[in-house]
Amino acid sequence: MLSRRSFLSSLAAALPLAVLVRRAHAAAVIHLESDPATLDALAAAVLPSELGRAGTIRVAREFRDWGANYRENAELVHGYGTSRLRATGPSPLTRWTTQLDELEAQAQNKHQRRFRDLTVAQRADLVRAALAGQRLDRMPSVVDANHVAVALLAHFYGTPAATDLCYNAQIGRQTCRPLPAQARKPLPMIKLSER
Amino acid sequence: MRRAIESDVCIIGSGITAAMVADRLSRTTSAKIVVIEAGDETVPLAQRAAMRERFLRYGENPWGRDHLEGYEVEGPLQSRSMQVGGLAMHWGGVTPRFSPEDFKHRSMFGVGSDWPISYEELDPFYQEAEELMGVAGEQGPRDLDPRAKPFPMPALPLTYNLELLKAWASRAGIAMWSQPSAKNSVAYRGRAQCCRNDTCSPICPVGAKYSPDFTWSELRRANKIRLIPRTLVRKLVLGPGGTTISHAVAVDRDHPEQPVEFHAKTFVVAAGYTWSSHLLLLSAQSGAPNGVANASGLVGKYLTGHRNVQGFVELPLRLYPGMNEQHSLVTKQFMRPKSGATFIRHDLRVWESSTGRAPRLGDDSGALMLGDAILDDWRARVKTGAARVRAYYDVVPDRASELTLDATRKNEWGDPLPKLAFRDAPESVALRAPTEDSIRALFANMAKAGDGRLLRTSVDNFQDHPAGGCRMGNDAATSVVDSWGRAHDHENLFVVGAPTSVSGSCANATLTFCALSLRFAHEIEKGLPRRR
């Protein structure tokens, strides 16, 4: 059976670039869907522990879904005060799968174990090593993140759920909510144990 | 083969002011009305939730292919968007009125120009526009915010955040109230109540914000108009003697080989501040060598708008950003300068803000945070709140603030594209620094009154809510249309909305463009058969 890299290399030799890029994106989607464990393990290492195991797996699944539904060269919302049009860039998914592969390789090199089998602290150390030397201060947009770990964080922290978690309040940003309720202070979050 | 389409009224453009005119004429007359739109049909309401979702997730344009290819123009075009419904498909729905002072700057303050109409004359048309689109508003202090009748809908309630910020502004001596908006505080004319999706601009997924497509759908369903999309009007052709428009020449984008002519008794140019002047200039011909309606040489001149100074204030308040991000407080307190003082005039709005309170990757020392550290850091930084404050201020337009034809850039049919350049009149240049300093000082005082801190300020050089290019006036030598929107040069040609504005005020201007259009529609209907 061909490895993913061999498969991509054979494609590169045979197909025009645009087709190749689309197929590389599709291959990355399949790769992430068929083997989500590395991404799940990454999520558990970089996301807040309050989410719990089920929560980090849910965020990882939503992140994969985000990537799978990404469209290249889609027109972006028009800028204000300019006639210039902009479009989405290449799919980041192929880059992210490569970076997950690299984390996996580092886990084997350093610990002789799979990334998913490392402790959270060991996984976080590998992420830190992968990001070493990069200027990281603000949370970038998902698509601009230069590493899959950062993209995953950007994805989660951009959600209304993350805002609610931070404020411990049911704000429900960007969701359809009753208008009259906005006059009241948002209610606190309901903890699972209190349900 | 040439195609000819006949009507009583031919409206060029399908944006918000065109919708106002068509709605009025179809209610009061039995005229045959044709509306021509260069862009495509817009995205149906049923698809907007899905389009919004992709906008939120990926930043994609939620309006599909809402532009014409090859229209990269030089200068600050407000938006590239062109579709049925125009720019108001993605407007913010913010609808303050201008203030009475806006219409008499020269006589009251000795700057700029007076309009040929007064606020009092426009008041009933403001009301008509507010009722047509559905405006939710709170009556401000009557001396600053006069109106003959109440708003058609109760105000959007203030959020918990805005209530706190209103109390803060009050401590700074500023009375603020809920910004009037074309968003349904209750269900209105078959459209849903706002459920604060936070994406009014660029897209409301539930139809709670007014957009012109609702008017078009209603009028089309009742067979009161014929709206023809994907058809670009390239020229208005004069009739014999040059005092009237005979017909409009257009290109059907689906059949460009087959020119279309629109013949009508009355022509209404409702194509916004750019494309209205552009069409008139493109229509140069024998009898109108500088373009139609341009004996004064002022078509495309006196482009106007307003600039803003914006600031962010940190306050010792626990706020919850995201409750209704696009709604704001407003005041007209600074729109009435003291007599004899320097002409410094601006509005003021306040929003909740999350500036400086977004989650981040690096801590203060630049070290990477992961896991719980990011959330802990974020929580520590939201213990205090922040407000965005912004003041639009008046800019007096120069004659050379203009739209011209760009000989170097042409569309695919060979017509030169417009070129835009905004310029302040010399008196406005002199007022700029004191105005911006005054606004910054106001922000600093507000911060102090709330025991807060002014974090930063900025000035947006772009002139917002652009208008002008076909300014109205009583003198044919110094204006393009009269106070009813009728071209001085051609008795059956009207220009409506933004292009006719004499000045841009210091407040969002769309409602004023709509009120002007309805006033002009009252004049247009005089020559048409009344509806029985």
XYZ file of C-alpha atoms in Angstrom:
727
model
C 0.000 0.000 0.000
C 1.250 3.490 -0.847
C 2.071 5.810 2.029
C 0.363 9.213 1.984
C 3.605 10.879 0.909
C 4.202 8.359 -1.874
C 0.634 8.811 -3.009
C 1.075 12.610 -3.175
C 4.390 12.273 -4.998
C 2.885 10.037 -7.636
C 0.014 12.477 -8.050
C 2.402 15.397 -8.456
C 4.023 13.759 -11.418
C 0.784 13.151 -13.232
C -1.638 16.032 -12.643
C -1.948 19.793 -13.231
C -1.271 21.948 -10.163
C -4.879 22.997 -9.434
C -6.099 19.417 -9.551
C -3.156 18.338 -7.465
C -3.881 20.943 -4.805
C -7.536 19.883 -4.618
C -6.547 16.239 -4.323
C -3.897 17.006 -1.723
C -6.576 18.756 0.337
C -8.890 15.767 -0.085
C -6.098 13.392 0.894
C -5.405 15.444 4.014
C -9.091 15.350 4.948
C -9.132 11.585 4.612
C -5.904 11.284 6.558
C -7.266 13.315 9.489
C -10.612 11.542 9.472
C -9.127 8.072 9.352
C -6.579 8.714 12.072
C -7.771 11.454 14.418
C -5.779 10.251 17.433
C -2.747 12.530 16.961
C -4.932 15.614 16.625
C -7.027 14.526 19.620
C -3.843 14.112 21.632
C -2.635 17.522 20.545
C -5.967 19.069 21.572
C -5.691 17.547 25.044
C -2.199 19.036 25.387
C -2.871 22.615 24.263
C -6.519 23.304 25.153
C -7.678 24.149 28.693
C -8.154 21.152 30.960
C -11.587 22.446 32.012
C -12.917 21.173 28.718
C -12.264 17.618 29.836
C -11.495 14.729 27.533
C -14.867 14.853 25.776
C -14.536 18.592 25.308
C -11.093 18.510 23.716
C -12.165 15.674 21.400
C -15.210 17.729 20.390
C -13.044 20.766 19.647
C -10.645 18.614 17.608
C -13.572 17.197 15.630
C -14.919 20.695 14.945
C -11.444 21.763 13.860
C -11.217 18.843 11.413
C -14.635 19.767 10.128
C -13.461 23.356 9.652
C -10.520 22.136 7.627
C -12.535 19.671 5.573
C -14.986 22.385 4.515
C -12.334 24.957 3.642
C -12.634 26.251 0.069
C -9.694 27.609 -1.833
C -10.028 30.759 -3.923
C -13.401 31.646 -2.428
C -14.178 35.339 -2.543
C -13.642 37.018 0.811
C -15.968 39.638 2.205
C -15.378 42.941 0.425
C -13.149 45.489 2.052
C -14.618 48.864 2.912
C -13.301 51.774 0.888
C -11.572 49.740 -1.767
C -12.476 48.058 -5.040
C -9.863 45.355 -4.588
C -11.217 41.812 -4.376
C -9.592 39.178 -2.192
C -9.921 35.421 -2.093
C -9.036 32.606 0.263
C -5.617 31.055 -0.164
C -4.439 27.461 -0.451
C -5.859 24.920 1.940
C -3.892 24.841 5.191
C -4.894 21.252 5.750
C -1.973 19.672 3.889
C 0.448 21.769 5.945
C -1.278 20.797 9.167
C -1.210 17.082 8.425
C 2.498 17.331 7.673
C 3.037 19.090 11.009
C 1.080 16.380 12.817
C 3.301 13.819 11.113
C 6.329 15.759 12.346
C 5.039 15.774 15.927
C 4.553 12.031 15.602
C 8.106 11.633 14.323
C 9.490 13.747 17.170
C 7.633 11.626 19.708
C 9.227 8.514 18.259
C 12.695 10.094 18.143
C 12.633 11.507 21.613
C 10.462 9.097 23.583
C 10.220 6.020 21.328
C 6.464 6.206 21.776
C 3.564 7.464 19.764
C 2.508 11.071 20.314
C -0.875 9.970 21.656
C 0.832 7.807 24.287
C 2.915 10.626 25.763
C 1.909 12.554 28.866
C 0.274 15.930 28.369
C 3.467 17.634 29.570
C 5.606 15.658 27.095
C 3.275 16.532 24.239
C 3.267 20.208 25.253
C 7.087 20.162 25.263
C 7.137 18.815 21.712
C 4.738 21.571 20.654
C 6.941 24.177 22.308
C 9.948 22.780 20.480
C 8.080 22.887 17.181
C 7.151 26.527 17.775
C 10.553 27.589 19.076
C 11.871 30.740 17.475
C 8.489 31.831 16.155
C 7.056 35.167 17.175
C 3.816 34.308 18.941
C 1.894 36.942 20.838
C -1.572 37.568 19.458
C -3.892 34.738 18.577
C -3.862 34.677 14.766
C -6.792 33.772 12.561
C -7.088 30.036 12.001
C -5.979 30.192 8.404
C -2.985 32.408 9.181
C -1.675 30.154 11.932
C 1.717 28.814 11.002
C 1.378 25.590 12.952
C -1.441 23.135 13.490
C -1.251 23.601 17.271
C -1.720 27.351 16.910
C -4.502 26.848 14.359
C -6.317 24.550 16.770
C -6.000 27.113 19.553
C -7.150 29.923 17.267
C -10.115 27.829 16.196
C -11.221 27.123 19.754
C -10.630 30.589 21.151
C -12.606 32.125 18.303
C -15.773 30.284 19.280
C -18.646 31.681 21.342
C -18.158 28.703 23.677
C -14.642 29.868 24.543
C -15.916 33.351 25.364
C -18.583 31.899 27.628
C -15.966 29.727 29.346
C -13.695 32.701 29.914
C -16.427 34.926 31.356
C -18.256 32.054 33.062
C -21.381 33.526 31.527
C -23.962 32.504 28.988
C -23.263 35.308 26.529
C -23.840 33.206 23.416
C -21.988 35.599 21.114
C -23.026 35.400 17.445
C -25.918 33.093 18.161
C -29.634 33.813 17.821
C -30.844 34.887 21.287
C -33.989 36.602 22.579
C -33.661 40.365 22.221
C -35.288 41.388 25.533
C -32.809 39.208 27.473
C -29.924 41.463 26.488
C -30.923 43.974 29.142
C -29.992 41.471 31.855
C -26.570 40.421 33.053
C -25.766 37.084 31.378
C -26.469 34.085 33.563
C -23.503 32.053 34.828
C -22.525 28.862 33.045
C -24.122 25.679 34.291
C -21.506 23.151 35.307
C -22.112 19.575 34.195
C -22.189 18.453 37.822
C -25.034 20.916 38.529
C -27.294 19.724 35.713
C -31.054 43.339 -33.168
C -31.909 46.184 -30.832
C -34.438 45.566 -28.045
C -36.604 48.391 -26.685
C -38.415 48.346 -23.364
C -41.069 50.966 -22.671
C -42.254 52.312 -19.326
C -43.556 55.415 -17.618
C -40.691 55.484 -15.144
C -37.265 53.998 -15.631
C -35.270 53.692 -12.407
C -31.569 53.052 -12.860
C -30.149 51.169 -9.878
C -31.889 48.931 -7.344
C -30.322 50.044 -4.077
C -32.099 51.443 -1.066
C -33.010 54.822 -2.562
C -34.349 53.181 -5.726
C -36.481 50.949 -3.497
C -37.883 53.986 -1.683
C -38.843 55.686 -4.947
C -40.337 52.540 -6.490
C -42.316 51.793 -3.349
C -43.743 55.301 -3.209
C -44.610 55.479 -6.921
C -46.217 52.055 -6.928
C -48.387 53.033 -3.960
C -49.552 56.371 -5.303
C -49.539 55.962 -9.082
C -50.470 53.374 -11.665
C -47.318 54.110 -13.623
C -45.495 51.324 -15.403
C -42.172 51.123 -13.570
C -39.023 49.444 -14.821
C -35.971 49.070 -12.562
C -32.576 48.263 -14.063
C -29.752 46.696 -12.064
C -26.255 45.989 -13.380
C -25.546 43.310 -10.799
C -27.034 39.885 -10.211
C -30.015 38.835 -8.138
C -29.172 38.784 -4.456
C -28.969 35.776 -2.146
C -32.478 34.740 -1.013
C -33.285 35.097 2.683
C -33.593 31.322 3.062
C -29.921 30.901 2.126
C -28.514 33.661 4.302
C -28.000 31.627 7.458
C -25.760 29.233 5.534
C -23.898 32.085 3.824
C -23.410 33.781 7.189
C -21.994 30.587 8.614
C -19.284 30.523 5.956
C -18.591 34.197 6.552
C -18.100 33.535 10.249
C -15.944 30.456 9.722
C -13.867 31.507 6.739
C -14.473 35.217 6.114
C -16.120 34.410 2.785
C -18.268 37.021 1.096
C -21.819 36.044 2.065
C -23.326 37.661 -1.010
C -22.025 35.384 -3.728
C -20.848 37.029 -6.916
C -22.005 40.515 -6.092
C -19.688 42.412 -8.341
C -18.828 43.084 -11.963
C -15.482 41.867 -13.217
C -12.864 44.438 -14.113
C -14.157 47.236 -11.929
C -10.974 47.964 -9.979
C -11.163 51.729 -9.750
C -8.682 54.331 -8.552
C -9.707 55.965 -5.297
C -11.779 55.044 -2.283
C -14.785 53.205 -3.696
C -17.045 52.543 -0.712
C -17.709 48.972 -1.750
C -17.194 46.757 -4.757
C -20.612 45.213 -4.195
C -23.168 45.486 -6.999
C -26.360 43.418 -6.817
C -30.121 43.730 -6.528
C -30.526 45.735 -3.337
C -27.167 47.473 -3.689
C -24.891 48.298 -0.781
C -27.782 48.254 1.675
C -27.797 44.479 1.430
C -24.809 44.613 3.777
C -25.252 47.927 5.578
C -25.221 48.169 9.342
C -28.821 49.371 9.489
C -27.888 52.452 11.517
C -30.407 55.222 10.937
C -29.898 58.501 12.776
C -31.379 61.590 11.208
C -29.222 64.572 10.373
C -29.759 67.472 12.759
C -31.483 70.766 11.841
C -28.077 72.513 11.787
C -26.912 70.285 8.939
C -29.093 72.133 6.486
C -27.830 75.631 7.289
C -24.097 75.479 7.957
C -23.329 78.656 6.059
C -26.022 80.786 7.645
C -25.504 79.426 11.171
C -21.757 78.876 11.337
C -20.294 80.625 8.291
C -18.783 77.442 6.834
C -19.712 75.163 3.937
C -23.025 75.574 2.162
C -26.678 75.697 3.109
C -29.011 73.122 1.631
C -31.997 74.360 -0.395
C -34.317 72.609 2.079
C -34.672 72.649 5.832
C -34.831 69.867 8.376
C -38.477 70.735 8.981
C -39.250 70.247 5.301
C -37.536 66.864 5.324
C -39.118 65.666 8.588
C -42.217 64.016 7.016
C -40.022 62.164 4.534
C -37.736 60.978 7.312
C -40.855 59.617 8.957
C -42.026 57.957 5.746
C -38.628 56.305 5.276
C -38.544 55.145 8.891
C -41.981 53.599 8.546
C -41.195 51.983 5.226
C -38.037 50.251 6.380
C -39.019 49.924 10.020
C -36.831 51.920 12.389
C -36.561 51.134 16.074
C -35.604 54.230 17.991
C -35.582 56.101 21.242
C -36.535 59.749 21.299
C -33.500 61.802 22.276
C -33.767 65.203 23.969
C -36.308 67.046 21.822
C -34.247 70.185 21.332
C -31.377 68.126 19.895
C -33.418 65.399 18.239
C -36.683 66.916 17.007
C -39.311 64.834 15.215
C -42.983 65.408 14.541
C -44.101 61.821 15.123
C -42.842 58.901 17.208
C -40.592 56.174 15.825
C -42.553 53.382 14.187
C -41.040 50.813 16.561
C -39.855 50.865 20.183
C -36.108 51.232 20.606
C -33.802 48.249 20.641
C -33.290 47.645 24.359
C -29.863 48.541 25.679
C -27.702 45.604 26.572
C -26.476 45.130 30.106
C -23.129 46.446 28.857
C -24.620 49.540 27.247
C -26.598 50.352 30.394
C -23.310 50.442 32.320
C -21.660 52.501 29.606
C -24.593 54.913 29.517
C -24.158 55.545 33.241
C -20.457 56.124 32.632
C -21.178 58.658 29.872
C -23.633 60.375 32.156
C -20.892 60.819 34.760
C -18.917 62.555 32.021
C -21.871 64.900 31.449
C -23.036 63.252 28.242
C -26.631 62.159 27.707
C -26.717 59.127 25.420
C -29.496 56.942 24.093
C -30.141 53.857 21.973
C -28.930 54.325 18.392
C -31.927 54.326 16.021
C -31.658 51.324 13.716
C -33.537 49.717 10.855
C -33.651 46.517 12.888
C -36.867 45.086 14.206
C -37.289 45.461 17.942
C -40.611 43.700 17.318
C -41.810 41.757 14.278
C -42.560 44.318 11.563
C -44.196 44.055 8.137
C -43.794 40.303 8.000
C -40.155 40.352 9.065
C -38.759 38.764 12.216
C -37.702 40.388 15.468
C -33.958 40.913 15.843
C -32.328 38.039 17.715
C -28.915 39.747 17.903
C -26.886 37.501 15.658
C -24.146 40.164 15.764
C -23.574 40.134 12.003
C -25.994 42.884 10.909
C -23.178 43.996 8.672
C -22.436 42.142 6.460
C -25.459 39.865 6.710
C -28.579 39.480 8.810
C -29.635 35.831 8.630
C -33.225 36.341 9.791
C -34.401 39.432 7.919
C -34.749 41.544 11.060
C -32.614 44.246 9.486
C -34.244 46.079 6.599
C -32.656 45.565 3.226
C -34.073 46.662 -0.140
C -34.693 43.134 -1.388
C -37.717 42.977 0.912
C -39.261 45.912 -0.911
C -38.355 44.440 -4.290
C -39.854 41.066 -3.388
C -43.096 42.706 -2.300
C -43.343 44.873 -5.412
C -42.454 42.026 -7.764
C -44.936 39.688 -6.103
C -47.674 42.276 -6.589
C -46.537 42.789 -10.179
C -46.096 46.502 -9.518
C -42.667 46.812 -11.074
C -40.429 45.006 -13.498
C -36.890 44.607 -12.176
C -34.274 43.669 -14.750
C -30.948 42.492 -13.293
C -27.612 41.914 -15.041
C -28.211 44.939 -17.274
C -25.774 47.811 -17.223
C -26.951 51.242 -18.372
C -24.136 52.841 -20.347
C -25.644 56.069 -21.602
C -28.610 58.403 -21.353
C -29.573 59.768 -24.766
C -31.087 63.218 -25.170
C -34.303 63.810 -27.050
C -34.666 66.488 -29.713
C -33.707 69.881 -28.326
C -31.799 68.332 -25.459
C -34.240 69.290 -22.717
C -35.397 65.734 -22.056
C -33.924 62.249 -21.909
C -35.224 60.107 -24.742
C -33.893 56.733 -23.698
C -31.180 54.826 -21.902
C -28.803 52.517 -23.726
C -27.818 49.400 -21.821
C -26.002 46.137 -22.216
C -27.622 42.877 -21.185
C -24.734 40.991 -19.604
C -26.198 37.691 -20.784
C -26.636 38.902 -24.369
C -24.095 41.675 -24.845
C -24.383 41.443 -28.605
C -27.963 42.686 -28.409
C -28.156 46.326 -27.180
C -31.183 47.264 -25.083
C -32.916 50.607 -25.072
C -35.137 51.754 -22.234
C -37.687 54.355 -23.265
C -39.584 56.176 -20.547
C -41.391 59.394 -19.760
C -39.314 59.879 -16.622
C -35.818 58.676 -15.779
C -34.632 58.297 -12.207
C -30.928 57.818 -11.622
C -30.639 56.008 -8.287
C -27.209 54.479 -8.558
C -25.457 55.892 -5.510
C -22.688 58.437 -5.164
C -20.333 56.775 -7.646
C -22.384 55.254 -10.426
C -24.892 58.119 -10.752
C -22.291 60.750 -11.590
C -20.395 58.174 -13.602
C -23.396 57.496 -15.852
C -24.104 61.190 -16.365
C -20.488 61.824 -17.358
C -20.458 58.784 -19.646
C -23.489 60.242 -21.428
C -21.561 63.057 -23.116
C -23.021 63.695 -26.587
C -23.919 66.435 -28.974
C -25.930 68.924 -26.937
C -24.303 67.753 -23.710
C -20.575 67.720 -24.468
C -19.566 67.367 -20.798
C -22.198 64.816 -19.945
C -25.902 64.839 -19.247
C -27.205 67.282 -16.624
C -23.805 68.915 -16.578
C -24.221 72.434 -17.960
C -22.919 73.640 -14.601
C -19.814 71.465 -14.899
C -20.573 70.173 -11.400
C -21.473 66.562 -12.095
C -19.028 64.503 -10.071
C -17.944 67.489 -7.956
C -18.277 68.143 -4.238
C -18.001 64.512 -3.166
C -18.633 64.591 0.533
C -18.657 62.433 3.653
C -17.222 62.526 7.155
C -14.083 61.316 8.894
C -13.898 59.838 12.340
C -11.695 59.833 15.394
C -11.912 56.594 17.295
C -10.655 55.649 20.739
C -10.634 52.798 23.198
C -11.144 53.357 26.904
C -10.372 50.899 29.664
C -12.912 51.078 32.471
C -13.200 49.447 35.895
C -16.395 47.695 34.820
C -17.135 44.020 34.387
C -18.545 43.903 30.853
C -19.606 40.918 28.764
C -18.616 41.620 25.156
C -20.730 39.856 22.593
C -24.188 40.618 23.958
C -25.096 42.633 20.859
C -21.852 43.835 19.379
C -23.137 46.144 16.675
C -25.606 48.109 18.768
C -24.411 51.371 20.306
C -25.253 54.445 22.277
C -25.445 57.769 20.477
C -25.665 61.441 21.327
C -26.214 64.600 19.291
C -24.886 66.780 22.101
C -21.837 67.836 20.083
C -23.676 68.489 16.836
C -24.586 72.035 17.863
C -21.477 74.225 18.205
C -21.714 77.355 20.280
C -22.374 80.488 18.276
C -19.164 82.370 17.561
C -16.921 79.507 18.661
C -14.680 77.550 16.285
C -16.802 75.269 14.128
C -16.132 71.923 15.793
C -19.011 69.558 15.293
C -19.287 65.813 15.672
C -21.492 62.989 16.807
C -20.479 60.511 19.496
C -21.144 56.808 19.768
C -20.150 54.231 22.370
C -19.947 50.461 21.960
C -18.853 47.565 24.137
C -15.390 46.432 23.142
C -13.047 43.549 23.730
C -9.924 45.469 22.803
C -6.927 44.295 24.792
C -9.094 41.504 26.122
C -8.742 38.915 23.404
C -7.119 35.571 24.187
C -3.427 35.532 23.353
C -0.579 33.081 22.881
C 2.284 34.955 24.489
C 2.328 36.414 27.998
C 3.694 39.852 28.879
C 7.263 38.523 28.688
C 6.608 36.994 25.264
C 6.699 33.412 26.537
C 4.437 30.928 24.801
C 1.397 29.836 26.792
C -0.408 26.546 26.289
C -3.206 24.655 28.031
C -4.703 26.314 31.104
C -2.259 29.202 30.975
C -4.041 30.827 28.028
C -7.436 30.697 29.675
C -6.064 31.898 33.029
C -4.327 34.805 31.324
C -7.500 35.685 29.413
C -9.633 35.595 32.553
C -7.227 37.863 34.371
C -7.477 40.446 31.616
C -11.289 40.601 31.408
C -11.772 41.680 34.998
C -11.994 45.212 33.670
C -13.938 46.239 30.608
C -13.361 48.400 27.560
C -15.445 50.714 25.451
C -15.039 51.894 21.890
C -15.813 55.560 21.382
C -16.068 57.154 17.980
C -16.924 60.585 16.691
C -17.715 61.370 13.067
C -16.942 64.991 12.299
C -18.023 67.266 9.481
C -15.808 67.649 6.449
C -16.624 70.545 4.140
C -16.118 69.276 0.591
C -14.002 71.087 -1.940
C -15.165 71.508 -5.526
C -12.177 69.373 -6.472
C -13.452 66.562 -4.288
C -14.496 64.749 -7.379
C -15.351 61.800 -9.539
C -13.894 61.929 -13.021
C -13.639 59.493 -15.893
C -10.416 57.505 -15.881
C -9.084 57.309 -19.430
C -6.589 54.636 -18.393
C -9.092 52.066 -17.090
C -12.071 50.784 -19.044
C -14.708 48.153 -18.458
C -15.189 45.281 -20.877
C -17.545 47.365 -23.000
C -14.947 50.086 -23.450
C -16.402 52.651 -21.057
C -13.916 54.515 -18.857
C -14.189 53.656 -15.176
C -14.611 56.349 -12.538
C -11.729 57.809 -10.570
C -12.459 59.104 -7.076
C -10.601 61.726 -5.061
C -11.936 63.257 -1.854
C -10.615 66.686 -0.851
C -11.441 68.952 2.080
C -12.281 72.568 1.355
C -9.570 74.944 2.673
C -11.774 75.965 5.608
C -12.109 72.310 6.522
C -8.363 71.744 6.248
C -7.890 74.514 8.805
C -10.479 72.983 11.138
C -9.116 69.460 11.010
C -6.434 69.638 13.714
C -8.529 71.548 16.292
C -11.457 69.220 15.662
C -9.437 66.056 16.130
C -7.669 67.510 19.184
C -11.006 68.436 20.689
C -12.397 64.945 20.168
C -9.304 63.317 21.662
C -9.607 65.623 24.683
C -13.254 64.615 25.038
C -12.291 60.933 25.033
C -9.643 61.588 27.679
C -12.168 63.429 29.864
C -14.633 60.600 29.486
C -11.989 58.099 30.569
C -11.165 60.230 33.598
C -14.840 60.533 34.581
C -15.050 56.744 34.677
C -11.763 56.295 36.571
C -10.523 54.690 33.398
C -7.722 55.099 30.927
C -7.705 56.157 27.281
C -5.799 53.316 25.632
C -5.335 54.735 22.158
C -6.939 56.836 19.452
C -6.815 56.772 15.684
C -8.165 58.768 12.763
C -9.683 57.045 9.779
C -8.683 58.954 6.678
C -11.417 57.376 4.591
C -14.535 59.553 4.344
C -17.394 57.420 5.484
C -20.923 57.398 4.071
C -19.752 59.067 0.883
C -22.198 61.221 -1.030
C -22.375 64.145 -3.411
C -21.473 64.460 -7.061
C -24.901 65.797 -8.115
C -25.508 68.323 -5.366
C -28.870 69.966 -5.090
C -29.519 73.683 -5.083
C -31.779 76.424 -6.313
C -29.193 77.938 -8.643
C -28.533 75.999 -11.862
C -25.074 77.524 -12.028
C -23.976 76.060 -8.697
C -25.856 72.768 -8.537
C -26.902 69.794 -10.658
C -30.456 69.135 -9.436
C -33.093 71.296 -7.790
C -34.489 70.718 -4.322
C -36.833 68.057 -5.754
C -34.050 66.093 -7.402
C -34.917 67.245 -10.892
C -31.936 67.956 -13.140
C -31.738 71.641 -13.914
C -30.950 70.782 -17.536
C -33.543 68.071 -18.292
C -37.136 68.182 -17.135
C -37.714 64.398 -17.094
C -34.473 63.413 -15.372
C -34.223 62.983 -11.605
C -31.225 62.018 -9.506
C -32.074 60.658 -6.056
C -30.325 59.806 -2.814
C -26.675 60.173 -1.839
C -25.400 62.072 -4.913
C -27.723 65.014 -4.258
C -26.388 65.680 -0.735
C -24.848 69.090 -0.242
C -22.785 67.969 2.735
C -22.169 64.744 4.609
C -23.074 65.755 8.174
C -21.368 63.932 11.033
C -23.741 61.004 11.304
C -24.615 57.909 9.285
C -26.382 59.207 6.227
C -28.437 56.415 4.638
C -31.710 57.440 6.255
C -31.221 60.972 4.943
C -30.563 59.619 1.439
C -33.835 57.686 1.719
C -35.780 60.686 3.016
C -34.478 62.827 0.156
C -35.482 60.125 -2.330
C -39.005 59.970 -0.944
C -39.293 63.745 -1.124
C -38.216 63.585 -4.761
C -40.689 60.746 -5.390
C -43.470 63.061 -4.275
C -42.434 65.402 -7.082
C -41.981 62.621 -9.639
C -45.470 61.259 -9.005
C -47.059 64.588 -9.928
C -46.573 63.828 -13.590
C -47.907 60.260 -13.387
C -51.402 58.747 -13.434
C -52.757 58.474 -9.881
C -53.599 55.076 -8.474
C -57.342 54.730 -7.846
